[in-house]
C-alpha atoms as a printed R data frame, in Angstrom:
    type eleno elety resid chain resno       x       y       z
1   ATOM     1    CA   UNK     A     1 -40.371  14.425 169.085
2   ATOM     2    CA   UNK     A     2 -36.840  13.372 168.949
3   ATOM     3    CA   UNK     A     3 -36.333   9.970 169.415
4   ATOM     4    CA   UNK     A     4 -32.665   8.139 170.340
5   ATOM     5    CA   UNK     A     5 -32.416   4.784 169.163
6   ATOM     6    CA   UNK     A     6 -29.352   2.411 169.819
7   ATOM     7    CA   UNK     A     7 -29.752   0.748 166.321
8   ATOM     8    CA   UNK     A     8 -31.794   1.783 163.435
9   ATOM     9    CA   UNK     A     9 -34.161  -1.834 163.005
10  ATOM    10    CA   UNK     A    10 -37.596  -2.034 163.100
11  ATOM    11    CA   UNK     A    11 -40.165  -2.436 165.460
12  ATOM    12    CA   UNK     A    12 -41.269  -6.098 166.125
13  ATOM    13    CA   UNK     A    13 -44.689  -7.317 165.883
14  ATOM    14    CA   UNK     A    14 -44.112  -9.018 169.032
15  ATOM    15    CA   UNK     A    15 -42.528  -6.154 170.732
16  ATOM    16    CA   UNK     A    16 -45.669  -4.135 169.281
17  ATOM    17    CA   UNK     A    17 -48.089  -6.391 170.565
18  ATOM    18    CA   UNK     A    18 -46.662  -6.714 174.026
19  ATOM    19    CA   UNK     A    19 -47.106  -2.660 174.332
20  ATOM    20    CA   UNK     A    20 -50.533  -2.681 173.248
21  ATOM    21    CA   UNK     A    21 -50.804  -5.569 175.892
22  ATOM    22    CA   UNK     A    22 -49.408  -3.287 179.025
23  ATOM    23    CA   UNK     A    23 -51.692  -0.623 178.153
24  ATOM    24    CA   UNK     A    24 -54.909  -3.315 178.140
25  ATOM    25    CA   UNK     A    25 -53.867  -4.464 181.139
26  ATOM    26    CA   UNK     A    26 -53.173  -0.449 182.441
27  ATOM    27    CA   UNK     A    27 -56.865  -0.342 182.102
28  ATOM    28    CA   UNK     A    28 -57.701  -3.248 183.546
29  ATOM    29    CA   UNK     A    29 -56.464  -2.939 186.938
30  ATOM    30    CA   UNK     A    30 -56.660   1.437 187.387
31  ATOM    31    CA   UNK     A    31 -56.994   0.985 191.337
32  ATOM    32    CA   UNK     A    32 -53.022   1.678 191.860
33  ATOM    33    CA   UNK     A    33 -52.641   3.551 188.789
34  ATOM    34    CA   UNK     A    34 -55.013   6.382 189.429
35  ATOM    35    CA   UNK     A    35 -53.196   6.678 192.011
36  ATOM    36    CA   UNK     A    36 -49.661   7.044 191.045
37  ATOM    37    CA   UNK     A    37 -50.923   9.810 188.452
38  ATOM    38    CA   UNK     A    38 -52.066  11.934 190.880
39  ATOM    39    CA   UNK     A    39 -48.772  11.432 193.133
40  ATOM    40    CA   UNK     A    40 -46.359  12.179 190.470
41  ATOM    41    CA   UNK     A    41 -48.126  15.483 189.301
42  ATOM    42    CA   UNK     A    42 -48.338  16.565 192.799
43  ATOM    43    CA   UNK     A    43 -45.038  16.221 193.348
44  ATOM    44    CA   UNK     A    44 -42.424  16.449 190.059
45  ATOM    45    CA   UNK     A    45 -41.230  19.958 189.666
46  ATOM    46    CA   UNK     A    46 -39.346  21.875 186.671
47  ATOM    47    CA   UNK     A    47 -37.947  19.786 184.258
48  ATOM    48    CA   UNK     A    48 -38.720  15.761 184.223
49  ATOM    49    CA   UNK     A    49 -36.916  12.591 183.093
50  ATOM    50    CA   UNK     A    50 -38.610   9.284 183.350
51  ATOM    51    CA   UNK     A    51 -37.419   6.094 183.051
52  ATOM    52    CA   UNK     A    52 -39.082   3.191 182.150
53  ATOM    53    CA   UNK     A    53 -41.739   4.755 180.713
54  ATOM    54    CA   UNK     A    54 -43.876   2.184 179.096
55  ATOM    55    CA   UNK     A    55 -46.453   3.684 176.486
56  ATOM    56    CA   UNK     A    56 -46.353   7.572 178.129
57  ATOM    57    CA   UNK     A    57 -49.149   6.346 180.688
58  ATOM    58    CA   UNK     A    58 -47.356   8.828 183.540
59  ATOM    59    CA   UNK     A    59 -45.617  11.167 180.391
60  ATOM    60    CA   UNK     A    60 -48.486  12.053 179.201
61  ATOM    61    CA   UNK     A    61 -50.020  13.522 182.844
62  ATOM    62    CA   UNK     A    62 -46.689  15.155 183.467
63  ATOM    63    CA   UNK     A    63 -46.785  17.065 179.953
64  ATOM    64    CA   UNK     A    64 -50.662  17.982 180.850
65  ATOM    65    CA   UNK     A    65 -49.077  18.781 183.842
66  ATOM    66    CA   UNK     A    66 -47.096  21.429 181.617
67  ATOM    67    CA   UNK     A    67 -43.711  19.831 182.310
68  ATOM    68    CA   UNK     A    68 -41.007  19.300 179.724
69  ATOM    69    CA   UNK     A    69 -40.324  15.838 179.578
70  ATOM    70    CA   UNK     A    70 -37.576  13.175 178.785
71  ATOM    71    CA   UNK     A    71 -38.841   9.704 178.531
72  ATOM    72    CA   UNK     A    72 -36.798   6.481 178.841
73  ATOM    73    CA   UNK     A    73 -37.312   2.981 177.449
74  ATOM    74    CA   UNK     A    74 -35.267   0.191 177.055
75  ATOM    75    CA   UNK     A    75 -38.165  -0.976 175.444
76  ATOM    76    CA   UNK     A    76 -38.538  -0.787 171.198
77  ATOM    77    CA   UNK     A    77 -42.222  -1.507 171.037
78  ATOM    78    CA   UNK     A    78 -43.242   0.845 174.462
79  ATOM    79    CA   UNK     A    79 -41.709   3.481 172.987
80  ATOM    80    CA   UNK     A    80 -43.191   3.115 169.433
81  ATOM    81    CA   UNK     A    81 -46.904   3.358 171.187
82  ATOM    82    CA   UNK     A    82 -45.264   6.063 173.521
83  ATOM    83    CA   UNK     A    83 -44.536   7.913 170.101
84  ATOM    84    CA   UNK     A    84 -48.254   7.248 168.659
85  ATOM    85    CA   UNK     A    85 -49.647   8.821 172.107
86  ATOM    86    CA   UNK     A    86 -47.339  11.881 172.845
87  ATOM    87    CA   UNK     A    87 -46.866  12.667 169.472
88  ATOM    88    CA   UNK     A    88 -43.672  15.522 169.645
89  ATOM    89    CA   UNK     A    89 -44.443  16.611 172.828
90  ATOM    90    CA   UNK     A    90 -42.055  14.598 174.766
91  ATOM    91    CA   UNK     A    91 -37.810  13.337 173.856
92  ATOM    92    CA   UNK     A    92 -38.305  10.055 173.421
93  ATOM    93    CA   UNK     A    93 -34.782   8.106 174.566
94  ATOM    94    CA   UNK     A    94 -34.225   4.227 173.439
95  ATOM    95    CA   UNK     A    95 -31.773   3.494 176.319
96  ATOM    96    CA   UNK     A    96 -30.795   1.119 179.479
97  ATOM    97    CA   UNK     A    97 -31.601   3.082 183.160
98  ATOM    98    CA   UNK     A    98 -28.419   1.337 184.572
99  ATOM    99    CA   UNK     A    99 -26.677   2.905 181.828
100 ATOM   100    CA   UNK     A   100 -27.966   6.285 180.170
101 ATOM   101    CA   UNK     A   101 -26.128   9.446 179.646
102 ATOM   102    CA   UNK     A   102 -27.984  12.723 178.699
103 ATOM   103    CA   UNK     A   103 -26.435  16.050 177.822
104 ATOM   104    CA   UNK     A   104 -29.064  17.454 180.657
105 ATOM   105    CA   UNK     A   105 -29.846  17.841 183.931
106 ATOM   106    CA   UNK     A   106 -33.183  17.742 185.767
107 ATOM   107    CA   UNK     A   107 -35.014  18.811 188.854
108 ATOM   108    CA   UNK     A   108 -37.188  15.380 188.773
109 ATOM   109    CA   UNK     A   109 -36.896  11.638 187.895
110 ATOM   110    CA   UNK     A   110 -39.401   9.491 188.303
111 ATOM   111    CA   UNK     A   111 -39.679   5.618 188.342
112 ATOM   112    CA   UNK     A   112 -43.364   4.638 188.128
113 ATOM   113    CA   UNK     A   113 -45.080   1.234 188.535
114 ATOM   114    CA   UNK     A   114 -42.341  -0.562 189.800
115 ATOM   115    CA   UNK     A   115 -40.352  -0.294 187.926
116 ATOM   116    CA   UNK     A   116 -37.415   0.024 189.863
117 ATOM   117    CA   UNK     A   117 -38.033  -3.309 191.176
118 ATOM   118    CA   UNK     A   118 -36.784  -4.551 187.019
119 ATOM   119    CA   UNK     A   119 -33.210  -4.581 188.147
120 ATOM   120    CA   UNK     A   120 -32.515  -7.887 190.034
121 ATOM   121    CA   UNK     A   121 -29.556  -7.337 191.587
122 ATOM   122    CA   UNK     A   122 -27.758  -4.531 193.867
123 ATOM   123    CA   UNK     A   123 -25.117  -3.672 191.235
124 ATOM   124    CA   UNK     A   124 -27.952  -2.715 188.739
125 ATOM   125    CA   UNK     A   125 -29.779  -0.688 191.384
126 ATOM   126    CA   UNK     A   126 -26.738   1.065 192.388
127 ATOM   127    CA   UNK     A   127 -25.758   1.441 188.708
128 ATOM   128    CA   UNK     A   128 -29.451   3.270 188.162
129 ATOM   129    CA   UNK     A   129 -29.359   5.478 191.108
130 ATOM   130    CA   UNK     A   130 -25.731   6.837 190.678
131 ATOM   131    CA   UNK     A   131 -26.654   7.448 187.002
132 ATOM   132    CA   UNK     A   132 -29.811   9.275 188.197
133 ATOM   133    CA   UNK     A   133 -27.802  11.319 190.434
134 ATOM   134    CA   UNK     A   134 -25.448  12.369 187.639
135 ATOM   135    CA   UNK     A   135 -29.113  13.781 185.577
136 ATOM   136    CA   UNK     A   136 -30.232  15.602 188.373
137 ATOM   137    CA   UNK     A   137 -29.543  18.839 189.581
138 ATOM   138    CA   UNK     A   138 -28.514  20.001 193.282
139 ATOM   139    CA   UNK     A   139 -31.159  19.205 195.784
140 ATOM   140    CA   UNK     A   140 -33.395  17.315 193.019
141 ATOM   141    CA   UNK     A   141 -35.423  15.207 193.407
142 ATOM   142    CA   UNK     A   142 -36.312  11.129 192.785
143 ATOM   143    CA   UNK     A   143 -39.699   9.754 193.335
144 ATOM   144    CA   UNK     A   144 -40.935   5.831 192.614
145 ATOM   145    CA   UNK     A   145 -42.493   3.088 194.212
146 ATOM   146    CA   UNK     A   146 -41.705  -0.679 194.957
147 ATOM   147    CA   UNK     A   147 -44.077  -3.280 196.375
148 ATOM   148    CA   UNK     A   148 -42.961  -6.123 198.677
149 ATOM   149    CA   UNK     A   149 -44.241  -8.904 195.973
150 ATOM   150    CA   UNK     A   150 -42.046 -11.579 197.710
151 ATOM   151    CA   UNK     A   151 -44.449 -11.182 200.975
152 ATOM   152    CA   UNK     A   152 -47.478 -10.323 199.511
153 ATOM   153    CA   UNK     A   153 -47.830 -12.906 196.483
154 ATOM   154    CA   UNK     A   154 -47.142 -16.655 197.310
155 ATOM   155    CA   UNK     A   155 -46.297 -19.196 194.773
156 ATOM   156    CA   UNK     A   156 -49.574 -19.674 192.776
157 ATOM   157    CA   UNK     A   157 -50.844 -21.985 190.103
158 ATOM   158    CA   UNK     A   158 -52.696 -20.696 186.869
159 ATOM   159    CA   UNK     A   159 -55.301 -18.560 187.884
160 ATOM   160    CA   UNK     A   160 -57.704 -16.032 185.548
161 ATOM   161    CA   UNK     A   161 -57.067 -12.621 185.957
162 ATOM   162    CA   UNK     A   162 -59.529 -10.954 183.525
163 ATOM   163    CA   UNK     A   163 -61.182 -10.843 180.012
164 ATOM   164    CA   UNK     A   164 -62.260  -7.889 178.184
165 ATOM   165    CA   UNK     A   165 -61.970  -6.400 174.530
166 ATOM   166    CA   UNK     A   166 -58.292  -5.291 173.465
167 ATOM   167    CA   UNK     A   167 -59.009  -2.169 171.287
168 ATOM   168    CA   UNK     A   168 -55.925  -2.370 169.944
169 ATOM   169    CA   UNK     A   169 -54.173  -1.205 166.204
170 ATOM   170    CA   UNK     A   170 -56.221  -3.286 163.707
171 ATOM   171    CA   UNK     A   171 -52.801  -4.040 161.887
172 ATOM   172    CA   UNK     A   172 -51.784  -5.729 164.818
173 ATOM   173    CA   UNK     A   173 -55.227  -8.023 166.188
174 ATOM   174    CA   UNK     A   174 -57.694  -6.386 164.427
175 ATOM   175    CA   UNK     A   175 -61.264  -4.389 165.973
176 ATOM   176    CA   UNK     A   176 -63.108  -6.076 168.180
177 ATOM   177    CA   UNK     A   177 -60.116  -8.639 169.299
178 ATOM   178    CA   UNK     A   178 -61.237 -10.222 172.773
179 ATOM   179    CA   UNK     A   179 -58.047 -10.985 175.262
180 ATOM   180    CA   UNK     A   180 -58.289 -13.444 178.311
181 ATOM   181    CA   UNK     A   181 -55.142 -13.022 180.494
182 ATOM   182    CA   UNK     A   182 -53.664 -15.408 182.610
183 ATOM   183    CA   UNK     A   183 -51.192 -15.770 185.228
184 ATOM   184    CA   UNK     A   184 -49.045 -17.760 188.125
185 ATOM   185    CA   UNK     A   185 -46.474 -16.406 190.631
186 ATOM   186    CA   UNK     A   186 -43.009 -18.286 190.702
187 ATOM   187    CA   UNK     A   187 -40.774 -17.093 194.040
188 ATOM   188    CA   UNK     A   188 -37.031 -17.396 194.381
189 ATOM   189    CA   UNK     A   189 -36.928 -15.753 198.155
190 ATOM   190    CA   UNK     A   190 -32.766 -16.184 198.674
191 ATOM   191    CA   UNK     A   191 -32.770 -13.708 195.479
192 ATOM   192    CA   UNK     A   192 -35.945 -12.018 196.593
193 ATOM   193    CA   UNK     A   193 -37.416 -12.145 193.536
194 ATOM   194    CA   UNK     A   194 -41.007 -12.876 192.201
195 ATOM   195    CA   UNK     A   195 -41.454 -14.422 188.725
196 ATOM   196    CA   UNK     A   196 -45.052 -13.594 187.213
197 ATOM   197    CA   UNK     A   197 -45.594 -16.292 184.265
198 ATOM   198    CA   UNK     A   198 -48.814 -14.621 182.115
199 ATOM   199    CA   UNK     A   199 -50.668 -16.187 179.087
200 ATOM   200    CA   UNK     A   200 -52.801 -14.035 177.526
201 ATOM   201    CA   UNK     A   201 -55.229 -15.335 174.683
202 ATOM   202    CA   UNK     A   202 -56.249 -12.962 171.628
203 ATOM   203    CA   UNK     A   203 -59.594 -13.897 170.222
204 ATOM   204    CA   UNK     A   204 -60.329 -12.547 166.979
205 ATOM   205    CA   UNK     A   205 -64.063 -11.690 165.322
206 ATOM   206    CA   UNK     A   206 -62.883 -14.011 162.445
207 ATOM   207    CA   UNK     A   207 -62.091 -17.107 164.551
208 ATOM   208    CA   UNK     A   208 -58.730 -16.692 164.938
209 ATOM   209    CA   UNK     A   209 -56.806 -17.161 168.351
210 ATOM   210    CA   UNK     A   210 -52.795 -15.789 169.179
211 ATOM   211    CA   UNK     A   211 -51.428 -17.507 172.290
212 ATOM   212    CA   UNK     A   212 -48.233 -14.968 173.924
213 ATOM   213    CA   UNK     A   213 -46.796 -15.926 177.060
214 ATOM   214    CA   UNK     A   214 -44.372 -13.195 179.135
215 ATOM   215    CA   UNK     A   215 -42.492 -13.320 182.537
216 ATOM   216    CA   UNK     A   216 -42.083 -10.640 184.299
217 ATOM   217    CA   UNK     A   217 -39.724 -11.026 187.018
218 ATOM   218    CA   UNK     A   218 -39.918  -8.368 190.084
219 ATOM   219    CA   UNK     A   219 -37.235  -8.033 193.131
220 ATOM   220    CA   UNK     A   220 -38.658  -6.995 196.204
221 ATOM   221    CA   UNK     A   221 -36.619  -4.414 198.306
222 ATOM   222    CA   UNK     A   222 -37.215  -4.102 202.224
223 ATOM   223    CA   UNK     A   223 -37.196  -0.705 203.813
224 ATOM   224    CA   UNK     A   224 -33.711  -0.503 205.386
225 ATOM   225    CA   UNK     A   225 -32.034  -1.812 202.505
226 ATOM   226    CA   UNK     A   226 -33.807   0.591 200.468
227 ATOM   227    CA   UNK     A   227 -32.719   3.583 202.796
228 ATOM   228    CA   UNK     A   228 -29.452   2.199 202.957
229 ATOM   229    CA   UNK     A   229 -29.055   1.801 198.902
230 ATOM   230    CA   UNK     A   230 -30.060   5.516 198.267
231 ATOM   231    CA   UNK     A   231 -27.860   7.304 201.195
232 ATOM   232    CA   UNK     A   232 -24.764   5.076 199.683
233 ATOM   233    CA   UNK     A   233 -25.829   6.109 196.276
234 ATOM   234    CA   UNK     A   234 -26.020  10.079 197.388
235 ATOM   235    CA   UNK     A   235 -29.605  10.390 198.180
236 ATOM   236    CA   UNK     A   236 -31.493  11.563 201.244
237 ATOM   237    CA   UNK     A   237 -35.028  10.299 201.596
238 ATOM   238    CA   UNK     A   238 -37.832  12.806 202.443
239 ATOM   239    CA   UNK     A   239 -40.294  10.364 203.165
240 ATOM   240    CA   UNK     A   240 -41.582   6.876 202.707
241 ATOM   241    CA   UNK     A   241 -45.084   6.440 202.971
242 ATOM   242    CA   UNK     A   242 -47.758   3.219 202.426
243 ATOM   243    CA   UNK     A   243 -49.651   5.067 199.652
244 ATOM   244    CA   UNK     A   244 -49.866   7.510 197.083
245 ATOM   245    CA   UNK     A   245 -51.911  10.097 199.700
246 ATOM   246    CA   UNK     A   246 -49.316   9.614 202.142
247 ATOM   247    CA   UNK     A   247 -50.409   7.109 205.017
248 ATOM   248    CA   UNK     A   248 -47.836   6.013 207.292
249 ATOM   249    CA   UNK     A   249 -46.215   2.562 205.703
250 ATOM   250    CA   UNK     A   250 -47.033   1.106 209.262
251 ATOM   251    CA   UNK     A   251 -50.495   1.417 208.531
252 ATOM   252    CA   UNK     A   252 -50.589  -0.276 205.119
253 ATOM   253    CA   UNK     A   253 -47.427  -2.320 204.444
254 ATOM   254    CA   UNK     A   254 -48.521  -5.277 201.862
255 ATOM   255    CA   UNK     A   255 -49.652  -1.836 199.771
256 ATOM   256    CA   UNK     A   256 -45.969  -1.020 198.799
257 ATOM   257    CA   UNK     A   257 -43.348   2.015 199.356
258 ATOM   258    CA   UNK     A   258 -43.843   5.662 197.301
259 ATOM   259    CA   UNK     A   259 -40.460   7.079 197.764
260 ATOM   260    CA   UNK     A   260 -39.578  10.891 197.597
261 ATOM   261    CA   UNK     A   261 -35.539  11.593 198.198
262 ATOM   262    CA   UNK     A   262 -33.271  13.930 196.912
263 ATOM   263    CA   UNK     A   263 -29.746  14.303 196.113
264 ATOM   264    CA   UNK     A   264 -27.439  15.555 198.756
């Protein structure tokens, strides 16, 4: 695997931890994430690039899938369990999606899990798309998702969201290493954006306990503006539906937006 890194330090322990973290709480909640498997292997062709890739949840499918893949990260620790699962079957790229450059072109780029939704502003989004554009060929492709977070989660206090057994890297918690995950919902609606506050609580089989606390903050995008933002950035969409097997958005709209659009 050849892996692009932006400085040559070392992996964090926290930034380690926080990866083994997203792919707990991957398996945690599957419902959507079945989901967007299946969707993104139904529909990438030729040669892939995705970006923010996480741990190589979606990579992984897609190089079952028997595509060749680039994966992007901005993300030191994602990548590092990214490496440990795709071994050298993937390009691994340490990098910023508002600001990448690749010596290649591809007939697919994919956004999963939101991800999109990470750039808080409409400079950054633009800044994304038009850099997509640049990586893919004539007529390709862009497929990804956003959810309307800003209408479907209120402002909440502290509530549980679930408990299980981490099975993580013993260097990191150790076997057997219980984690309790909680989480509240902060909402800034003039900047349509969603701040989700989570606490999760590592319980060791030797009595110890690690407390790590992480926002993740989430802008909701509305239909027309999304339209709007990919035919200004060069894109015409194919469809917008509700769900990953394609039901009208009318018929399921607190469920989210999978987009397919191509370059014109």
């Amino acid at each position: 695997m050849n892996t692009e890194r932006r400085d040559g330090t070392a992996v964090s322990a926290d930034a380690h931890l926080e990866a083994i973290l997203y792919d707990w709480e991957c398996r945690q909640f599957l419902r959507r994430q079945l989901g967007d498997v299946r969707f993104y292997k139904r529909h990438a062709q030729g040669r892939v690039l995705e970006l923010a890739c996480g741990t190589g949840r979606v990579t992984e499918a897609l190089l079952d899938a028997g595509h060749p893949v680039t994966a992007l990260d901005v993300h030191s620790g994602m990548l590092a369990q990214a490496r440990k699962r795709l071994g050298e079957r993937a390009s691994l790229v340490e990098a910023d999606m508002r600001q990448f450059e690749l010596a290649s072109q591809f007939d697919t780029v994919v956004i999963a899990y939101n991800s999109f939704q990470l750039l808080h502003s409409l400079s950054d989004q633009e800044a994304c798309l038009r850099r997509i554009r640049e990586h893919l060929v004539p007529g390709g492709r862009l497929l990804f998702e956003v959810t309307p977070f800003l209408l479907r989660d209120p402002p909440s206090d502290w509530s549980h969201r679930a408990t299980a057994h981490l099975h993580a890297d013993p260097t990191i918690a150790g076997d057997g290493t219980v984690v309790s995950a909680w989480e509240r919902c902060r909402t800034r609606p003039s900047a349509q954006l969603n701040h989700f506050d989570v606490r999760y609580e590592l319980f060791g089989t030797d009595g110890t306990r690690l407390e790590l606390h992480h926002t993740l903050t989430l802008r909701t995008i509305f239909r027309f503006e999304l339209e709007l933002l990919l035919t200004a950035c060069g894109f015409a969409v194919e469809r917008i539906d509700g769900d990953y097997d394609g039901t009208p958005l009318e018929a399921c709209e607190d469920e989210g937006m999978v987009v397919s659009a191509r370059t014109t």
